JSON list of C-alpha atoms in Angstrom, two decimals:
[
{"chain": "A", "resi": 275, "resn": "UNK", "atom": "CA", "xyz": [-34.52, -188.17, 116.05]},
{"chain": "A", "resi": 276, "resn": "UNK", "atom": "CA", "xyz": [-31.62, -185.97, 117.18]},
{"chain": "A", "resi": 277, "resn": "UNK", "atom": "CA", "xyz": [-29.87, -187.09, 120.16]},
{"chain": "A", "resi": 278, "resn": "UNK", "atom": "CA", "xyz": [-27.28, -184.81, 120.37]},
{"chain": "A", "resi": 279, "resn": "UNK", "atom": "CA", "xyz": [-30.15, -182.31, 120.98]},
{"chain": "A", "resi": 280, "resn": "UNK", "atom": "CA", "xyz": [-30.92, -182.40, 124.51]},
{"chain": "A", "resi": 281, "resn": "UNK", "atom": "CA", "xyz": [-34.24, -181.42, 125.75]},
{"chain": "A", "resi": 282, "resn": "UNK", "atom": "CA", "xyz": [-33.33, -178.88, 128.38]},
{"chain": "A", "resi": 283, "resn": "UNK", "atom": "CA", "xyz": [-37.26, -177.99, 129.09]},
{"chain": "A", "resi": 284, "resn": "UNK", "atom": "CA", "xyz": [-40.11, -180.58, 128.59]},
{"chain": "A", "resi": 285, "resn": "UNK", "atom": "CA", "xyz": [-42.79, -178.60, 130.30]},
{"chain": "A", "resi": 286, "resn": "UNK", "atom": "CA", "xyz": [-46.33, -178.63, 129.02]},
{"chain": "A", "resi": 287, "resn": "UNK", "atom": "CA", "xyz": [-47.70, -176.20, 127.31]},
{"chain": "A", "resi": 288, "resn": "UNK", "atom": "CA", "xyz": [-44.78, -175.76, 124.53]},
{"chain": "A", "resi": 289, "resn": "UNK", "atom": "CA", "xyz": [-43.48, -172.08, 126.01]},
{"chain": "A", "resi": 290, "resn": "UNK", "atom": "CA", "xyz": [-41.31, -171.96, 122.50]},
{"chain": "A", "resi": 291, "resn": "UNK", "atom": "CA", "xyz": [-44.68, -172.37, 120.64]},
{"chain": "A", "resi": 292, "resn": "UNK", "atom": "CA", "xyz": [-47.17, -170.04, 123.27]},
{"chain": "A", "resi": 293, "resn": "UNK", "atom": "CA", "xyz": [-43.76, -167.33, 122.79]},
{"chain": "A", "resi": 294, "resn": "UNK", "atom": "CA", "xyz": [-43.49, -167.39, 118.99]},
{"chain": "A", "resi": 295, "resn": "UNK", "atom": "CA", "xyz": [-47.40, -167.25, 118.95]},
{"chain": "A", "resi": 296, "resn": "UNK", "atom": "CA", "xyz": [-47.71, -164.41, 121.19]},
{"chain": "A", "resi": 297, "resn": "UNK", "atom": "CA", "xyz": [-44.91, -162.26, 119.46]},
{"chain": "A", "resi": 298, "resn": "UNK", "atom": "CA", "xyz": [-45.66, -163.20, 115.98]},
{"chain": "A", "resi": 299, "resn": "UNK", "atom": "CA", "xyz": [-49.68, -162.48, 116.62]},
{"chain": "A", "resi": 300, "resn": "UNK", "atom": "CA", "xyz": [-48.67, -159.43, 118.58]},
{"chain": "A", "resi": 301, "resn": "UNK", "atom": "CA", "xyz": [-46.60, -157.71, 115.75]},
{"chain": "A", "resi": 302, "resn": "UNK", "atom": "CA", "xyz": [-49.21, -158.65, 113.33]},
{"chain": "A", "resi": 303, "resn": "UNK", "atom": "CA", "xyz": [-51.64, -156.97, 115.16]},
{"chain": "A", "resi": 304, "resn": "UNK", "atom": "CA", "xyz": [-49.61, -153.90, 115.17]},
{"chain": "A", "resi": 305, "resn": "UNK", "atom": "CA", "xyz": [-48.24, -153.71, 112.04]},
{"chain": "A", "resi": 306, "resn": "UNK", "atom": "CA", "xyz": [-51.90, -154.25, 110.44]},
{"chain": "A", "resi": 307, "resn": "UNK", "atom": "CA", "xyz": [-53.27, -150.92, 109.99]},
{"chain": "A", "resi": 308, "resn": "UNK", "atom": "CA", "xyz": [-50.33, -149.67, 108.10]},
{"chain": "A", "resi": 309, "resn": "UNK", "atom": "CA", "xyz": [-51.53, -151.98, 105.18]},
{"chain": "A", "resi": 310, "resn": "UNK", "atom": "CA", "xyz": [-54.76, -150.15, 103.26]},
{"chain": "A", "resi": 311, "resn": "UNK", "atom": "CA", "xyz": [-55.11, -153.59, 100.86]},
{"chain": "A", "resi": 312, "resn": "UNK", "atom": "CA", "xyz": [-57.07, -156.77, 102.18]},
{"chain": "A", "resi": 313, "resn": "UNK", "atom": "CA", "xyz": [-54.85, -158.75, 100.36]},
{"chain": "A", "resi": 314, "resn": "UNK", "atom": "CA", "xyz": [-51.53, -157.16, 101.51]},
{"chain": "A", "resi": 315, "resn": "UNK", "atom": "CA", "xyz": [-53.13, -157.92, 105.00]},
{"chain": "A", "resi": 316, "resn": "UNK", "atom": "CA", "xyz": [-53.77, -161.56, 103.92]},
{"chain": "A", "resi": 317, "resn": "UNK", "atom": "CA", "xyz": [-50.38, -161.91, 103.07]},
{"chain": "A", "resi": 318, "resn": "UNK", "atom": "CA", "xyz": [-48.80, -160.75, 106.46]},
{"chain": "A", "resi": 319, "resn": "UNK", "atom": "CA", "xyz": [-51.45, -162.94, 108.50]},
{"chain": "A", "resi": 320, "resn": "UNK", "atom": "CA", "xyz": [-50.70, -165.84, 106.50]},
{"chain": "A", "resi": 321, "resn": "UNK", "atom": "CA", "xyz": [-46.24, -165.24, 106.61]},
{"chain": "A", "resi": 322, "resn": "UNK", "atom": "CA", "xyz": [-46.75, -164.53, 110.31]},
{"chain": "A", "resi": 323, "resn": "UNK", "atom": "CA", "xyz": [-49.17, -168.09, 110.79]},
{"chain": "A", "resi": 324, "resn": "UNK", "atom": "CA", "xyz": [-46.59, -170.06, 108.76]},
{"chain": "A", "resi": 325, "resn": "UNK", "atom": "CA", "xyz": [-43.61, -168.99, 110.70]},
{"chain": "A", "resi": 326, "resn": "UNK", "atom": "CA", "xyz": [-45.65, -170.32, 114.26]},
{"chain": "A", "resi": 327, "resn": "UNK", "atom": "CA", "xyz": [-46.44, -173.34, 112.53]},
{"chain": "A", "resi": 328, "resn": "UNK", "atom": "CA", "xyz": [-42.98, -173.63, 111.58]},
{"chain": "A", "resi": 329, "resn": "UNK", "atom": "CA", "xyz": [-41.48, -173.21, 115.00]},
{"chain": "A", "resi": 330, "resn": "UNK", "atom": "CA", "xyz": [-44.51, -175.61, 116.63]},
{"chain": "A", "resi": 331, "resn": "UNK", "atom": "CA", "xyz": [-43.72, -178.30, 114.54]},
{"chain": "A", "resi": 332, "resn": "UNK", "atom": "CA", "xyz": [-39.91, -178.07, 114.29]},
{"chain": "A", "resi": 333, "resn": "UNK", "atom": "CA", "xyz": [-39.77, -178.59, 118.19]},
{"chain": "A", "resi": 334, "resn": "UNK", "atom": "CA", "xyz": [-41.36, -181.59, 117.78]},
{"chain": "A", "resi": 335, "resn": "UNK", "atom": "CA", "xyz": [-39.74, -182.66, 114.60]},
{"chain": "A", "resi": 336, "resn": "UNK", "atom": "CA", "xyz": [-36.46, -182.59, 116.36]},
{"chain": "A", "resi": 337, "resn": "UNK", "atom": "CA", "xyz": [-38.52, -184.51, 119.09]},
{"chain": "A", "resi": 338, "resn": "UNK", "atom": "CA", "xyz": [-37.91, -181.98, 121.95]},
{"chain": "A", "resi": 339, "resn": "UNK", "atom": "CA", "xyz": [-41.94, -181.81, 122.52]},
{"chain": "A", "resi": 340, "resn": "UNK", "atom": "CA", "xyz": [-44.83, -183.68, 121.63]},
{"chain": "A", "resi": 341, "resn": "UNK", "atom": "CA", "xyz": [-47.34, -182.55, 119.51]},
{"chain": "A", "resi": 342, "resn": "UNK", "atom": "CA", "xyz": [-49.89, -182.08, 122.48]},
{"chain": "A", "resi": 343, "resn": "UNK", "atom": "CA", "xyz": [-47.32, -180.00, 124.44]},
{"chain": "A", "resi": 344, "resn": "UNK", "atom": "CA", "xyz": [-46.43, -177.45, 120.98]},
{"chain": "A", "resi": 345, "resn": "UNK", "atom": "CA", "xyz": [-50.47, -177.47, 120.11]},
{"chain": "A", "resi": 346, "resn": "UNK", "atom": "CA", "xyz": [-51.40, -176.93, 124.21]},
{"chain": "A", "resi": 347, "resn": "UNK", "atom": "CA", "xyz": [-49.22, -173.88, 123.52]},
{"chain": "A", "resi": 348, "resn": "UNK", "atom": "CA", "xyz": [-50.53, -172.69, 120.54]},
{"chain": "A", "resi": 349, "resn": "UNK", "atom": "CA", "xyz": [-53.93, -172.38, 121.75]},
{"chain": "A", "resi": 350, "resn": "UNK", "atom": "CA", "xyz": [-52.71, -171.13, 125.00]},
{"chain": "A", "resi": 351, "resn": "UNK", "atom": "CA", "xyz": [-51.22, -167.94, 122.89]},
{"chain": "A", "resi": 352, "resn": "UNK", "atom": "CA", "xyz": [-54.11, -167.86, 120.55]},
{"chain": "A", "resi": 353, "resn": "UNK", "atom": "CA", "xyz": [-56.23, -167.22, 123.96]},
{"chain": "A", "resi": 354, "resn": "UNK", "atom": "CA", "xyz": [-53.58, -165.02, 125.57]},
{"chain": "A", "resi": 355, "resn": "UNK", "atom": "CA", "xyz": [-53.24, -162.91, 122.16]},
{"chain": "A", "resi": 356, "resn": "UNK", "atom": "CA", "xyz": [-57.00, -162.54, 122.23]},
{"chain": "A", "resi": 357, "resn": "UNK", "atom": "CA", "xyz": [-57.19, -161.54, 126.03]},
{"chain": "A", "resi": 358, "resn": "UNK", "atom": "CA", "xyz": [-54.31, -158.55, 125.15]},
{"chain": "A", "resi": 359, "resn": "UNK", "atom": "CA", "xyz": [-55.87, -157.34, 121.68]},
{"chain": "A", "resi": 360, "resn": "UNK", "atom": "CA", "xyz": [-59.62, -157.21, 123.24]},
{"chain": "A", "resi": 361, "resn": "UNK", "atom": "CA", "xyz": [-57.43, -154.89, 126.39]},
{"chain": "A", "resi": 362, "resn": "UNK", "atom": "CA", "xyz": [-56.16, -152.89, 123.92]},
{"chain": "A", "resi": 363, "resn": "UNK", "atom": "CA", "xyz": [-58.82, -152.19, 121.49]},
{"chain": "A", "resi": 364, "resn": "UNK", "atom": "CA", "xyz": [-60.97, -151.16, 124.73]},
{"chain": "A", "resi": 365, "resn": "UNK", "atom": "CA", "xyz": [-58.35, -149.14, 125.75]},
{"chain": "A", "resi": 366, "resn": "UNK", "atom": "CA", "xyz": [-58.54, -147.41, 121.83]},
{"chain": "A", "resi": 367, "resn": "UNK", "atom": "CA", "xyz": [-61.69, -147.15, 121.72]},
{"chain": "A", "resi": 368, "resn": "UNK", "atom": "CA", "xyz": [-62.54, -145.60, 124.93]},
{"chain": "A", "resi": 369, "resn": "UNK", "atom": "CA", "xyz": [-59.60, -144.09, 126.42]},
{"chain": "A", "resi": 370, "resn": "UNK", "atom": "CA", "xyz": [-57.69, -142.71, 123.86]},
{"chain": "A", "resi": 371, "resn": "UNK", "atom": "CA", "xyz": [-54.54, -144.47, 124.73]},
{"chain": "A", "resi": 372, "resn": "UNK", "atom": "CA", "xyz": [-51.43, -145.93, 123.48]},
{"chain": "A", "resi": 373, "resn": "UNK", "atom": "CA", "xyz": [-50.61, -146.83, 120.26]},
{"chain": "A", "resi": 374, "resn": "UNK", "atom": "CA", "xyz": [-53.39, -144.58, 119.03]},
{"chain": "A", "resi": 375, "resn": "UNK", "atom": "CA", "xyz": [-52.51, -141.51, 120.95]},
{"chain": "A", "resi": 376, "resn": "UNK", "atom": "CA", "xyz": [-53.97, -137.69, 118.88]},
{"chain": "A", "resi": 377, "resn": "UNK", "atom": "CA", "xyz": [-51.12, -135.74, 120.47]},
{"chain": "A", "resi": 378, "resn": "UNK", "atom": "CA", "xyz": [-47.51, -135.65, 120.06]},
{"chain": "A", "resi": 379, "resn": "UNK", "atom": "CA", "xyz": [-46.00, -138.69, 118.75]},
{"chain": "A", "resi": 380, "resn": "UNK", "atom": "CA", "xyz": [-42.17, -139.56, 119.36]},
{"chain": "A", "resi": 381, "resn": "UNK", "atom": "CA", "xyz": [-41.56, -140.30, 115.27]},
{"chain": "A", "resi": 382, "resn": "UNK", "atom": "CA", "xyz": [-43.05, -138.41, 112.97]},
{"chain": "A", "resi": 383, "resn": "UNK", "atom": "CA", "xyz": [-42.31, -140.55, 109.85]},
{"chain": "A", "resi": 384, "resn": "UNK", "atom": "CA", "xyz": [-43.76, -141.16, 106.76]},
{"chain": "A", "resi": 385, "resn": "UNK", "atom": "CA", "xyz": [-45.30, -144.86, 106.39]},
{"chain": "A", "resi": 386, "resn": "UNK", "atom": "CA", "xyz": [-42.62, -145.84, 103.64]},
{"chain": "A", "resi": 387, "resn": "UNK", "atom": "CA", "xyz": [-39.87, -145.04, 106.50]},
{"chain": "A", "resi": 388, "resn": "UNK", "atom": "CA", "xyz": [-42.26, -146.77, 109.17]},
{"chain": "A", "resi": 389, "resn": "UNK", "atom": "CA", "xyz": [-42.12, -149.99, 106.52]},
{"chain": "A", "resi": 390, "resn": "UNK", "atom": "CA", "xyz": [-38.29, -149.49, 106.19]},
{"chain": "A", "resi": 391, "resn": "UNK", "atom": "CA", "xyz": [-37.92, -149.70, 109.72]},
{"chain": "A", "resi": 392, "resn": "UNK", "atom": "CA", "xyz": [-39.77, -152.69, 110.30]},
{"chain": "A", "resi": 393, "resn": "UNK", "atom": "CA", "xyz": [-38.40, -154.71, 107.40]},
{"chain": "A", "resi": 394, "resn": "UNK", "atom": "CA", "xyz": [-34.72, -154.06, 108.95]},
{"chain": "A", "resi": 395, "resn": "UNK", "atom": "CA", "xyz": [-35.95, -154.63, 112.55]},
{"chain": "A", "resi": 396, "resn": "UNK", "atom": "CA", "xyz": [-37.53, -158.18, 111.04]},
{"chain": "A", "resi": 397, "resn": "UNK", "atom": "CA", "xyz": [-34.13, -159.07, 109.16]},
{"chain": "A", "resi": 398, "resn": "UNK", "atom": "CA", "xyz": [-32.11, -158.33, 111.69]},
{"chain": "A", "resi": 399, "resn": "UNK", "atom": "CA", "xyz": [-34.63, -160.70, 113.94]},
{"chain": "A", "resi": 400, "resn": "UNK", "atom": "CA", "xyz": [-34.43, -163.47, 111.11]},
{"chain": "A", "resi": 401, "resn": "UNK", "atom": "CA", "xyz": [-30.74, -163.44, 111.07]},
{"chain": "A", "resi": 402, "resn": "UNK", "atom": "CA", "xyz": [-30.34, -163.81, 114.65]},
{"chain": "A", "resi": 403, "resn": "UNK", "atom": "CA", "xyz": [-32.71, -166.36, 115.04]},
{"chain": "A", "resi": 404, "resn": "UNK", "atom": "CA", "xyz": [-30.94, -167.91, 112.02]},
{"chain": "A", "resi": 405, "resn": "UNK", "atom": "CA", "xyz": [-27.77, -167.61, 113.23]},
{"chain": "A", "resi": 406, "resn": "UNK", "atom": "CA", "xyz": [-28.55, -169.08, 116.73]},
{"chain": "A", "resi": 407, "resn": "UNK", "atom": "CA", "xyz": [-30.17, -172.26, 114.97]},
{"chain": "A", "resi": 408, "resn": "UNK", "atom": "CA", "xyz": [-27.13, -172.85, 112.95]},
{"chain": "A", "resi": 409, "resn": "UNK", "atom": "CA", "xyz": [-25.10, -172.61, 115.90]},
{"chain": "A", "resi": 410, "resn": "UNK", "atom": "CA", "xyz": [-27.52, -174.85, 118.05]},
{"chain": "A", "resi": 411, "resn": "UNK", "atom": "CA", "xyz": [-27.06, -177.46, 115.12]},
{"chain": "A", "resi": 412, "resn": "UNK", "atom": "CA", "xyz": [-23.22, -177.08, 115.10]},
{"chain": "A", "resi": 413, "resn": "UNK", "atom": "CA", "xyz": [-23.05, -175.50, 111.88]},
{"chain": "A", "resi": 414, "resn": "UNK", "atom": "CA", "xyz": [-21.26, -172.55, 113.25]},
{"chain": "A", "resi": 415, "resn": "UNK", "atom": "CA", "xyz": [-19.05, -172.78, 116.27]}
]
């Protein structure tokens, strides 16, 4: 569809789906218990599952990777981001550890500052990401 895209990596599983899945699921995951509202948490689950589906299917949109190779990687995150979630809640739940440390904490802020912070930290991620597509696509030079 785009030939003046080359496809520099054809390898199967889709690593740009399995890494988009695995960071996107993995933030969720983390940022989840800072909202107290099921539908707030709705609403992140859903923006976070729209972005990976966005990225999956634009690689093969642009016919880089097939639609086995984006979905093989999907499902390879989805089983990855399970394997690291159930590690961690065991670790919560039964040895006390990090991100759910009782002792001193490095940041002592307020939620509305933690939220602040993460919007910022998710712009600033958007516009690179944006800015490296549009340079990908020639837009920018």
């Amino acid at each position: 569809l785009f030939p003046e895209l080359p496809a520099a990596f054809t390898g199967f599983p889709g690593s740009h789906a399995f890494t988009v899945g695995l960071f996107a699921g993995l933030v969720v995951y983390f940022i989840l218990g800072t909202f107290n509202q099921w539908r707030s948490r709705l609403r992140l689950v859903i923006a976070a599952s729209s972005v990976v589906v966005l990225v999956g299917f634009s690689r093969v949109y642009l016919g880089l990777q097939w639609l086995s190779s984006v979905l093989a990687g999907l499902a390879l995150a989805a089983l990855w981001l399970t394997f690291l979630i159930t590690a961690a809640e065991l670790r919560r739940r039964y040895a006390g550890e990090f991100p759910w440390r009782t002792g001193w904490q490095p940041l002592q802020i307020s939620a509305r500052q933690r939220r602040l912070l993460l919007t910022v930290a998710a712009l600033a991620t958007t516009a690179a990401i944006a800015h490296h597509l549009l340079r990908q696509l020639g837009f920018l030079s």
